[in-house]
Amino acid sequence: MPTSDVPDVSVVVIVYNDEERLPRAVRSILDQTLNNLEVIIADDCSTDGTERVARSLEASDPRVRYVRLEQNSGGCSAPRNRGIAVARAPHIMFLDSDDELPRHACKSLLLVAEETGVDFVTGEVTRLFEESNTTGLWYPHLFTEKRVVNGIAERPEYFFDHLSTNKLYRTSFIRDNALTFPEGIHYEDQLFSAQAFSLAETFAVVPWSVYTWRLAPESVSISSSRHKIQNVADRIGVARLIDTWFEENGRGELRAEKDYKFLRHDFRLYLGDLPFRDTDWVAEFADVVNHYLDEISDETYARLSREERICIHLLRTGRLDDLQVAARQLGRPQLAPRFATEEGEATYWGAVAPTDDTSRAALDISEWYMREQVLATGRIRHELTSVTMRGPVLHLEIHTYDPAGLITEDTQASVKLAAHKTPLTVPLTLHPEGDGQYVSKAALDLRKVPVGKVGVATRRHPVVALERDGARRTDILLAQHDQPDFRATVTYHTFGIHHLRVRAEQKGAGRLEVTWQRSGVLKSLEPLGPYARKAKGKVGKVRKILVGNEGKATAYDAVSKLPRKRSLAVFEALEGRGYADSPRYIYEELKRRNLPIDVVWSYSGDRSSFPEDVTLVRRGSFAYGRALARATYWVDSHNLPYLYPKPKGTRYLQTWHGQTFKAMGFDVPSLRGASDIEKGRFRAAVGRWDALVCPSAEFERTFVPAFEVSADLIRSGYPRNDVLVRWAEPEQQARAAEVREALNIPADKKVLLYAPTFRDAARRTGQSVRVDFEALAPHLSDEWIIVVRTHPYDRFKIAPELGHFLRDGSSFADINDVMLASDAVLTDYSSLMFDYANTGRPIVLYTDDYEAYKGGDRGTYYDLEDIAPGPMVTTTEDLAAVVRDLEGTQERHAQRYARFQEMFCSYETGHASKMVVDAFFEGGTHE
């Protein structure tokens, strides 16, 4: 050993007939930042060149040892056990020859083990899908933070972490407990890990990746052989061994947690596969598993999702055809059953109401509120009954199941298939065939699918799109697992030869799948061989110079030296996300006055919110730069990209997008402590502003100094708030009614707008949505509909079973639409509260994480408890009580609400748009 006679960690690499990949695995150990380790190559009596390769590795580095089993064991256990027997280090890890260790895995795990003194440390696994070069994490919710667990009973969810390879063990813990991998069975990790978790007094968890599990497309591993009935039997067998070990070692209380893990992981894998199995296989599967399922308690089954319980009931009662239909719904909450039966106030899965109490309990889907759903979030199902192909034309026959009654006579339907950007769209005519059923046909000419200038190499899936009254949805198109496999060759344009394949996806939902592969000249244009990466890098550099920011900056600089186009104005709102915010209302005031100004709007994605008569330019394009360079006026609600200095003669109106509760600008520690270059860029960007719209004196006190604003202040209030101040006028009332209709809100329901802000450290995670809607629904759904409008930096999707209670308000580019349609607002720390106060309607604040938010890196300008215009609630029960008694709540907070309006709405008069146009475009001033 180079640094010590005894290594710190022994890593056992098991191998069998894997001479090509073994060096990569061993190299990932030798390159570790922990140098003092040993590599034990445990060869399960390979018959290829593995022994030669292993001995070469042993000769090349003194840390490598090679041991060889006398005969092949046919599994992973025997070579791992040999490694345990010969390991010299006080800590041990396991690695498969086709996988790798991240560079810091050994050292980081060892440091935690030495710091905590635990029996073993476990960490996250990165699953690398080699075919697509994408990655995913293994049960990421288990590895969110560093922690020490005092035995598995404290955190039984770690039974799901049943791999042995993502752990560093104390060697003495393994040997003192006589822990070995069971030989002669598959899924040996599961028994070993269950025993280790059960025996450990303490174990530690770390939130970083310590193992790279490479999944090759041609993999024939044990875990990928679920199509074999013996594979099912092996899973059941190891589950029984764990049960026996628990019983013999006095740990029977852990059985229920292990059973839950078995149902949610092991058994769940097979359920998801059932739509792709033939009838005989499913029958044999039932024979193998049902005896074991009968031993699991009803309390454990009750912890599963409704979809899982339905599948298990159908399996155990022999309804195997229905089981295959139900299995498609697993993990797909918008996928409907083919049929739902209503009996009294209950709704049941299937075409016939159940006749016994057990079936009623298992198949009751009343909790899905299917008849109270709206088109956007309800459940629906599209199945292919026939697929044929004549030349390049794909002929589809589709059976649509709509047990919730979402489709009406005015619902428009189409099939869409995209390969590049713009999809091919083919209209569908839905012909009724029985209650809640429709049939339709479509012919997709694959020659008409846009593939871009150089074609595509991709795999895509047709979808069915439905639209009605502004609401729209797209759904997967389910294929029969045994449908024919079609192939075609298509020429899209000159030299644009592609080979196409159409088949049923043999995993997941089992969608219809179309694959494009370039051919001919187009394929020859792709970089090939060992020079591909280098060529790609050179192409990338050239592209960056020509069409990246460097090229755009050069073009912009040249155009900006030309004279201004005096009538041209560039408007941008929400960084191009839509026709909204104060720029919208300033633009509409310009139109009302018929001023001689030509306005170009920037957009960054969806253009549907913009009026048809406006001129659009894509944000960040060369045309966008040219427009900014020539325009006399810039009007913007956020901050135009730093890339564009303001030309001489251009005037920039900054409306900003809201007053601020949390610190901004140079009040944010990260900017205050940034480099001089970064701070200079920020000052230069703000320095472009010629005028800034101000909504209140508080805004001047906080925002203006934080941004070091030197622009003229237009003390008008926000133009976007004019409609909120004047919400009672007929025009705004009509707009509110249109929104309620578009969201399919019943006339007898009130609307609560829920609009939380994002959390800086958790963008796009959905963590800003703090309210438990499932728990809240029983309290409020009889009287209220909640419209959920998350921040653009976050994401949220409505669960179908809550579609009777929730609506998604994200489709409205202008949040004023949903504010006007609401009767009250529920928010947290969002600046929306400052705008909403202009309506005088109730404001409720859900602030269960207030201490964490207030104590975050950014900080806040106010203590919310001092300024809150309404109640601050932290539990579902308190929230429900407040909303139930909004009138009383508002009375109790009337003085606080008035003080809030005085602080943050002091400049709002309902005429801000006129005042801003007067001040900025007509040459007037407003003091």
mmCIF file of C-alpha atoms in Angstrom, residues 508-799:
data_model
loop_
_atom_site.group_PDB
_atom_site.id
_atom_site.type_symbol
_atom_site.label_atom_id
_atom_site.label_comp_id
_atom_site.label_asym_id
_atom_site.label_seq_id
_atom_site.Cartn_x
_atom_site.Cartn_y
_atom_site.Cartn_z
ATOM 1 C CA GLY A 508 -44.627 2.750 -19.371
ATOM 2 C CA ALA A 509 -48.088 3.503 -20.687
ATOM 3 C CA GLY A 510 -47.569 1.615 -23.942
ATOM 4 C CA ARG A 511 -48.032 4.571 -26.256
ATOM 5 C CA LEU A 512 -47.912 4.497 -30.032
ATOM 6 C CA GLU A 513 -44.326 5.357 -30.949
ATOM 7 C CA VAL A 514 -42.789 6.796 -34.119
ATOM 8 C CA THR A 515 -39.008 6.767 -34.582
ATOM 9 C CA TRP A 516 -37.094 8.841 -37.172
ATOM 10 C CA GLN A 517 -33.564 7.990 -38.241
ATOM 11 C CA ARG A 518 -31.591 10.126 -40.696
ATOM 12 C CA SER A 519 -30.190 8.451 -43.785
ATOM 13 C CA GLY A 520 -28.197 9.258 -46.877
ATOM 14 C CA VAL A 521 -26.542 12.676 -47.134
ATOM 15 C CA LEU A 522 -28.060 13.991 -43.927
ATOM 16 C CA LYS A 523 -26.591 11.170 -41.870
ATOM 17 C CA SER A 524 -23.181 11.685 -43.455
ATOM 18 C CA LEU A 525 -23.189 15.290 -42.263
ATOM 19 C CA GLU A 526 -23.130 14.189 -38.610
ATOM 20 C CA PRO A 527 -19.694 14.151 -36.900
ATOM 21 C CA LEU A 528 -18.482 10.561 -36.678
ATOM 22 C CA GLY A 529 -15.763 8.524 -35.036
ATOM 23 C CA PRO A 530 -13.152 9.611 -32.465
ATOM 24 C CA TYR A 531 -13.161 13.186 -33.756
ATOM 25 C CA ALA A 532 -16.866 13.754 -33.096
ATOM 26 C CA ARG A 533 -16.417 15.533 -29.770
ATOM 27 C CA LYS A 534 -13.624 17.740 -31.069
ATOM 28 C CA ALA A 535 -15.611 18.608 -34.205
ATOM 29 C CA LYS A 536 -18.661 19.370 -32.142
ATOM 30 C CA GLY A 537 -16.618 21.696 -29.963
ATOM 31 C CA LYS A 538 -15.285 23.608 -32.973
ATOM 32 C CA VAL A 539 -18.734 23.885 -34.502
ATOM 33 C CA GLY A 540 -20.024 25.154 -31.157
ATOM 34 C CA LYS A 541 -17.373 27.886 -31.022
ATOM 35 C CA VAL A 542 -18.138 29.037 -34.550
ATOM 36 C CA ARG A 543 -21.851 29.006 -33.826
ATOM 37 C CA LYS A 544 -21.303 31.059 -30.670
ATOM 38 C CA ILE A 545 -19.413 33.685 -32.631
ATOM 39 C CA LEU A 546 -21.922 33.840 -35.477
ATOM 40 C CA VAL A 547 -25.327 33.374 -33.854
ATOM 41 C CA GLY A 548 -24.640 33.398 -30.104
ATOM 42 C CA ASN A 549 -24.400 36.403 -27.834
ATOM 43 C CA GLU A 550 -21.127 37.496 -29.429
ATOM 44 C CA GLY A 551 -22.719 37.699 -32.859
ATOM 45 C CA LYS A 552 -25.855 39.360 -31.547
ATOM 46 C CA ALA A 553 -23.862 41.958 -29.620
ATOM 47 C CA THR A 554 -21.801 42.753 -32.703
ATOM 48 C CA ALA A 555 -24.890 43.121 -34.888
ATOM 49 C CA TYR A 556 -26.654 45.200 -32.248
ATOM 50 C CA ASP A 557 -23.704 47.546 -31.880
ATOM 51 C CA ALA A 558 -23.618 48.141 -35.646
ATOM 52 C CA VAL A 559 -27.352 48.819 -35.958
ATOM 53 C CA SER A 560 -27.495 51.021 -32.850
ATOM 54 C CA LYS A 561 -25.161 53.515 -34.559
ATOM 55 C CA LEU A 562 -27.877 54.208 -37.138
ATOM 56 C CA PRO A 563 -30.442 56.989 -36.534
ATOM 57 C CA ARG A 564 -33.436 56.135 -34.322
ATOM 58 C CA LYS A 565 -36.757 55.290 -35.905
ATOM 59 C CA ARG A 566 -38.773 57.986 -34.133
ATOM 60 C CA SER A 567 -42.120 56.177 -34.279
ATOM 61 C CA LEU A 568 -40.825 52.792 -33.069
ATOM 62 C CA ALA A 569 -41.323 51.431 -29.540
ATOM 63 C CA VAL A 570 -40.363 48.001 -28.189
ATOM 64 C CA PHE A 571 -42.648 46.668 -25.454
ATOM 65 C CA GLU A 572 -41.846 43.702 -23.243
ATOM 66 C CA ALA A 573 -43.648 42.231 -20.241
ATOM 67 C CA LEU A 574 -42.689 39.363 -17.948
ATOM 68 C CA GLU A 575 -39.466 38.756 -19.904
ATOM 69 C CA GLY A 576 -41.565 38.106 -23.000
ATOM 70 C CA ARG A 577 -43.938 35.584 -21.431
ATOM 71 C CA GLY A 578 -47.107 37.308 -22.558
ATOM 72 C CA TYR A 579 -49.375 40.277 -23.160
ATOM 73 C CA ALA A 580 -49.645 41.471 -19.583
ATOM 74 C CA ASP A 581 -48.472 43.658 -16.726
ATOM 75 C CA SER A 582 -48.200 47.443 -16.943
ATOM 76 C CA PRO A 583 -46.795 47.494 -20.516
ATOM 77 C CA ARG A 584 -50.105 46.021 -21.727
ATOM 78 C CA TYR A 585 -52.167 48.825 -20.214
ATOM 79 C CA ILE A 586 -49.788 51.538 -21.389
ATOM 80 C CA TYR A 587 -49.993 50.086 -24.896
ATOM 81 C CA GLU A 588 -53.799 50.089 -24.782
ATOM 82 C CA GLU A 589 -53.775 53.723 -23.670
ATOM 83 C CA LEU A 590 -51.518 54.557 -26.632
ATOM 84 C CA LYS A 591 -54.028 52.866 -28.932
ATOM 85 C CA ARG A 592 -56.948 54.739 -27.381
ATOM 86 C CA ARG A 593 -55.183 58.028 -28.114
ATOM 87 C CA ASN A 594 -54.175 56.867 -31.593
ATOM 88 C CA LEU A 595 -50.649 58.196 -31.066
ATOM 89 C CA PRO A 596 -48.285 57.790 -34.049
ATOM 90 C CA ILE A 597 -46.144 55.131 -32.394
ATOM 91 C CA ASP A 598 -45.431 51.741 -33.953
ATOM 92 C CA VAL A 599 -45.166 49.162 -31.190
ATOM 93 C CA VAL A 600 -43.276 45.873 -31.468
ATOM 94 C CA TRP A 601 -43.861 43.338 -28.690
ATOM 95 C CA SER A 602 -41.276 40.754 -27.678
ATOM 96 C CA TYR A 603 -42.285 37.192 -26.881
ATOM 97 C CA SER A 604 -40.302 34.268 -25.482
ATOM 98 C CA GLY A 605 -42.562 31.287 -26.099
ATOM 99 C CA ASP A 606 -46.321 31.052 -26.328
ATOM 100 C CA ARG A 607 -47.791 33.850 -28.455
ATOM 101 C CA SER A 608 -51.462 33.046 -27.860
ATOM 102 C CA SER A 609 -52.080 35.826 -25.326
ATOM 103 C CA PHE A 610 -51.144 38.610 -27.757
ATOM 104 C CA PRO A 611 -53.807 40.365 -29.857
ATOM 105 C CA GLU A 612 -53.778 39.302 -33.498
ATOM 106 C CA ASP A 613 -52.972 42.803 -34.757
ATOM 107 C CA VAL A 614 -49.726 43.308 -32.805
ATOM 108 C CA THR A 615 -46.279 42.964 -34.328
ATOM 109 C CA LEU A 616 -44.187 40.330 -32.548
ATOM 110 C CA VAL A 617 -40.469 39.619 -32.383
ATOM 111 C CA ARG A 618 -38.854 36.683 -30.589
ATOM 112 C CA ARG A 619 -36.927 37.734 -27.510
ATOM 113 C CA GLY A 620 -33.187 37.239 -27.971
ATOM 114 C CA SER A 621 -33.312 36.923 -31.755
ATOM 115 C CA PHE A 622 -31.370 39.092 -34.197
ATOM 116 C CA ALA A 623 -34.652 40.797 -35.106
ATOM 117 C CA TYR A 624 -35.178 41.598 -31.423
ATOM 118 C CA GLY A 625 -31.751 43.214 -31.254
ATOM 119 C CA ARG A 626 -32.432 45.215 -34.417
ATOM 120 C CA ALA A 627 -35.737 46.480 -33.023
ATOM 121 C CA LEU A 628 -34.118 47.574 -29.750
ATOM 122 C CA ALA A 629 -31.270 49.223 -31.646
ATOM 123 C CA ARG A 630 -33.604 51.317 -33.832
ATOM 124 C CA ALA A 631 -36.404 52.097 -31.350
ATOM 125 C CA THR A 632 -36.936 55.480 -29.762
ATOM 126 C CA TYR A 633 -38.842 53.969 -26.823
ATOM 127 C CA TRP A 634 -38.293 50.916 -24.645
ATOM 128 C CA VAL A 635 -41.076 49.875 -22.268
ATOM 129 C CA ASP A 636 -40.422 46.912 -19.988
ATOM 130 C CA SER A 637 -41.612 45.359 -16.716
ATOM 131 C CA HIS A 638 -38.516 43.432 -15.570
ATOM 132 C CA ASN A 639 -35.174 44.479 -17.070
ATOM 133 C CA LEU A 640 -34.128 44.100 -20.658
ATOM 134 C CA PRO A 641 -31.146 41.762 -21.197
ATOM 135 C CA TYR A 642 -27.777 43.173 -20.131
ATOM 136 C CA LEU A 643 -26.500 42.422 -23.633
ATOM 137 C CA TYR A 644 -28.115 45.576 -25.039
ATOM 138 C CA PRO A 645 -26.714 48.977 -23.988
ATOM 139 C CA LYS A 646 -29.222 51.760 -24.574
ATOM 140 C CA PRO A 647 -28.430 53.677 -27.768
ATOM 141 C CA LYS A 648 -28.146 57.436 -27.722
ATOM 142 C CA GLY A 649 -31.562 58.960 -28.347
ATOM 143 C CA THR A 650 -33.557 56.019 -26.935
ATOM 144 C CA ARG A 651 -35.722 56.505 -23.835
ATOM 145 C CA TYR A 652 -36.368 53.591 -21.496
ATOM 146 C CA LEU A 653 -39.516 53.349 -19.339
ATOM 147 C CA GLN A 654 -39.219 50.788 -16.544
ATOM 148 C CA THR A 655 -42.597 49.843 -15.039
ATOM 149 C CA TRP A 656 -41.246 47.060 -12.784
ATOM 150 C CA HIS A 657 -43.482 44.161 -11.847
ATOM 151 C CA GLY A 658 -44.447 44.734 -8.266
ATOM 152 C CA GLN A 659 -43.671 46.162 -4.899
ATOM 153 C CA THR A 660 -41.363 44.142 -2.787
ATOM 154 C CA PHE A 661 -41.573 42.327 0.508
ATOM 155 C CA LYS A 662 -38.215 40.566 0.247
ATOM 156 C CA ALA A 663 -34.920 42.382 -0.216
ATOM 157 C CA MET A 664 -33.950 43.412 -3.731
ATOM 158 C CA GLY A 665 -31.004 44.842 -5.630
ATOM 159 C CA PHE A 666 -28.002 45.794 -3.514
ATOM 160 C CA ASP A 667 -29.942 44.888 -0.384
ATOM 161 C CA VAL A 668 -29.485 41.235 -1.373
ATOM 162 C CA PRO A 669 -26.295 39.865 0.226
ATOM 163 C CA SER A 670 -25.292 37.892 -2.876
ATOM 164 C CA LEU A 671 -25.208 41.035 -5.030
ATOM 165 C CA ARG A 672 -23.719 43.199 -2.301
ATOM 166 C CA GLY A 673 -20.854 40.729 -1.994
ATOM 167 C CA ALA A 674 -20.472 40.100 -5.721
ATOM 168 C CA SER A 675 -17.465 41.069 -7.804
ATOM 169 C CA ASP A 676 -17.027 44.646 -8.993
ATOM 170 C CA ILE A 677 -17.639 43.433 -12.543
ATOM 171 C CA GLU A 678 -20.996 41.887 -11.666
ATOM 172 C CA LYS A 679 -22.069 44.914 -9.633
ATOM 173 C CA GLY A 680 -20.993 47.156 -12.493
ATOM 174 C CA ARG A 681 -23.139 45.191 -14.958
ATOM 175 C CA PHE A 682 -26.134 45.548 -12.637
ATOM 176 C CA ARG A 683 -25.614 49.319 -12.241
ATOM 177 C CA ALA A 684 -25.216 49.713 -16.002
ATOM 178 C CA ALA A 685 -28.481 47.850 -16.634
ATOM 179 C CA VAL A 686 -30.401 50.019 -14.164
ATOM 180 C CA GLY A 687 -28.606 53.086 -15.448
ATOM 181 C CA ARG A 688 -30.362 52.622 -18.794
ATOM 182 C CA TRP A 689 -33.705 53.593 -17.222
ATOM 183 C CA ASP A 690 -34.956 57.085 -17.987
ATOM 184 C CA ALA A 691 -38.194 56.803 -16.029
ATOM 185 C CA LEU A 692 -39.530 54.455 -13.367
ATOM 186 C CA VAL A 693 -43.190 53.980 -12.466
ATOM 187 C CA CYS A 694 -43.835 54.233 -8.714
ATOM 188 C CA PRO A 695 -46.902 52.776 -6.963
ATOM 189 C CA SER A 696 -46.287 54.115 -3.445
ATOM 190 C CA ALA A 697 -44.036 56.051 -1.114
ATOM 191 C CA GLU A 698 -42.950 52.716 0.383
ATOM 192 C CA PHE A 699 -41.679 51.649 -3.028
ATOM 193 C CA GLU A 700 -39.560 54.794 -3.143
ATOM 194 C CA ARG A 701 -38.232 54.061 0.329
ATOM 195 C CA THR A 702 -37.186 50.457 -0.410
ATOM 196 C CA PHE A 703 -36.818 49.669 -4.097
ATOM 197 C CA VAL A 704 -35.388 52.955 -5.384
ATOM 198 C CA PRO A 705 -32.302 53.058 -3.119
ATOM 199 C CA ALA A 706 -31.803 49.287 -3.344
ATOM 200 C CA PHE A 707 -31.435 49.571 -7.133
ATOM 201 C CA GLU A 708 -29.577 52.886 -6.931
ATOM 202 C CA VAL A 709 -32.173 54.353 -9.309
ATOM 203 C CA SER A 710 -31.357 57.709 -10.878
ATOM 204 C CA ALA A 711 -34.262 57.747 -13.351
ATOM 205 C CA ASP A 712 -37.189 60.145 -13.155
ATOM 206 C CA LEU A 713 -39.981 58.799 -10.948
ATOM 207 C CA ILE A 714 -43.519 58.774 -12.292
ATOM 208 C CA ARG A 715 -45.695 58.704 -9.158
ATOM 209 C CA SER A 716 -48.800 57.379 -10.813
ATOM 210 C CA GLY A 717 -49.441 53.938 -9.367
ATOM 211 C CA TYR A 718 -49.125 50.882 -11.590
ATOM 212 C CA PRO A 719 -50.976 50.993 -14.918
ATOM 213 C CA ARG A 720 -51.793 47.304 -14.457
ATOM 214 C CA ASN A 721 -53.649 48.151 -11.244
ATOM 215 C CA ASP A 722 -56.120 50.517 -12.916
ATOM 216 C CA VAL A 723 -58.527 47.640 -13.569
ATOM 217 C CA LEU A 724 -58.205 46.475 -9.956
ATOM 218 C CA VAL A 725 -58.997 49.891 -8.562
ATOM 219 C CA ARG A 726 -61.988 50.080 -10.928
ATOM 220 C CA TRP A 727 -62.996 46.425 -10.625
ATOM 221 C CA ALA A 728 -66.710 47.239 -10.181
ATOM 222 C CA GLU A 729 -67.060 48.865 -13.614
ATOM 223 C CA PRO A 730 -68.988 46.863 -16.258
ATOM 224 C CA GLU A 731 -65.912 46.259 -18.406
ATOM 225 C CA GLN A 732 -64.033 44.577 -15.575
ATOM 226 C CA GLN A 733 -67.107 42.648 -14.439
ATOM 227 C CA ALA A 734 -67.538 41.252 -17.951
ATOM 228 C CA ARG A 735 -63.888 40.259 -18.010
ATOM 229 C CA ALA A 736 -64.280 38.454 -14.672
ATOM 230 C CA ALA A 737 -67.321 36.592 -15.984
ATOM 231 C CA GLU A 738 -65.371 35.420 -19.039
ATOM 232 C CA VAL A 739 -62.628 34.051 -16.813
ATOM 233 C CA ARG A 740 -65.081 32.177 -14.604
ATOM 234 C CA GLU A 741 -66.675 30.677 -17.701
ATOM 235 C CA ALA A 742 -63.300 29.681 -19.169
ATOM 236 C CA LEU A 743 -62.385 27.976 -15.895
ATOM 237 C CA ASN A 744 -65.756 26.234 -15.764
ATOM 238 C CA ILE A 745 -66.615 27.626 -12.332
ATOM 239 C CA PRO A 746 -70.248 26.980 -11.303
ATOM 240 C CA ALA A 747 -72.365 30.054 -10.653
ATOM 241 C CA ASP A 748 -72.980 29.030 -7.042
ATOM 242 C CA LYS A 749 -69.266 28.776 -6.169
ATOM 243 C CA LYS A 750 -66.979 31.515 -4.888
ATOM 244 C CA VAL A 751 -63.392 31.811 -6.106
ATOM 245 C CA LEU A 752 -60.310 31.849 -3.900
ATOM 246 C CA LEU A 753 -57.151 32.751 -5.827
ATOM 247 C CA TYR A 754 -54.081 30.989 -4.406
ATOM 248 C CA ALA A 755 -50.896 32.707 -5.579
ATOM 249 C CA PRO A 756 -47.742 31.832 -3.609
ATOM 250 C CA THR A 757 -44.341 33.240 -4.455
ATOM 251 C CA PHE A 758 -41.337 31.054 -5.277
ATOM 252 C CA ARG A 759 -38.647 30.007 -2.804
ATOM 253 C CA ASP A 760 -35.174 31.117 -3.880
ATOM 254 C CA ALA A 761 -33.495 27.784 -3.127
ATOM 255 C CA ALA A 762 -36.265 25.616 -4.575
ATOM 256 C CA ARG A 763 -37.204 27.043 -7.948
ATOM 257 C CA ARG A 764 -39.284 24.813 -10.232
ATOM 258 C CA THR A 765 -39.746 22.192 -7.518
ATOM 259 C CA GLY A 766 -43.359 22.938 -6.566
ATOM 260 C CA GLN A 767 -42.287 23.547 -2.968
ATOM 261 C CA SER A 768 -43.894 26.976 -2.911
ATOM 262 C CA VAL A 769 -47.310 25.268 -2.902
ATOM 263 C CA ARG A 770 -47.631 24.827 0.849
ATOM 264 C CA VAL A 771 -51.376 24.289 1.206
ATOM 265 C CA ASP A 772 -52.629 20.714 1.631
ATOM 266 C CA PHE A 773 -55.485 20.814 -0.882
ATOM 267 C CA GLU A 774 -56.495 17.221 -0.259
ATOM 268 C CA ALA A 775 -57.061 17.981 3.430
ATOM 269 C CA LEU A 776 -58.680 21.348 2.676
ATOM 270 C CA ALA A 777 -61.187 20.086 0.104
ATOM 271 C CA PRO A 778 -63.679 18.525 2.564
ATOM 272 C CA HIS A 779 -63.889 21.844 4.398
ATOM 273 C CA LEU A 780 -64.406 24.191 1.445
ATOM 274 C CA SER A 781 -65.309 22.366 -1.777
ATOM 275 C CA ASP A 782 -69.043 22.768 -1.217
ATOM 276 C CA GLU A 783 -68.739 26.554 -1.421
ATOM 277 C CA TRP A 784 -65.404 27.456 -3.003
ATOM 278 C CA ILE A 785 -63.237 26.806 -6.050
ATOM 279 C CA ILE A 786 -59.522 27.507 -5.622
ATOM 280 C CA VAL A 787 -57.701 28.868 -8.660
ATOM 281 C CA VAL A 788 -54.004 28.014 -8.305
ATOM 282 C CA ARG A 789 -51.584 30.456 -9.866
ATOM 283 C CA THR A 790 -47.966 29.654 -9.042
ATOM 284 C CA HIS A 791 -45.039 31.932 -9.827
ATOM 285 C CA PRO A 792 -43.530 31.447 -13.312
ATOM 286 C CA TYR A 793 -40.355 30.252 -11.580
ATOM 287 C CA ASP A 794 -42.242 27.355 -10.030
ATOM 288 C CA ARG A 795 -44.408 24.464 -11.232
ATOM 289 C CA PHE A 796 -47.598 22.781 -10.125
ATOM 290 C CA LYS A 797 -50.017 20.271 -11.597
ATOM 291 C CA ILE A 798 -53.512 19.607 -10.329
ATOM 292 C CA ALA A 799 -54.202 16.025 -9.312
#
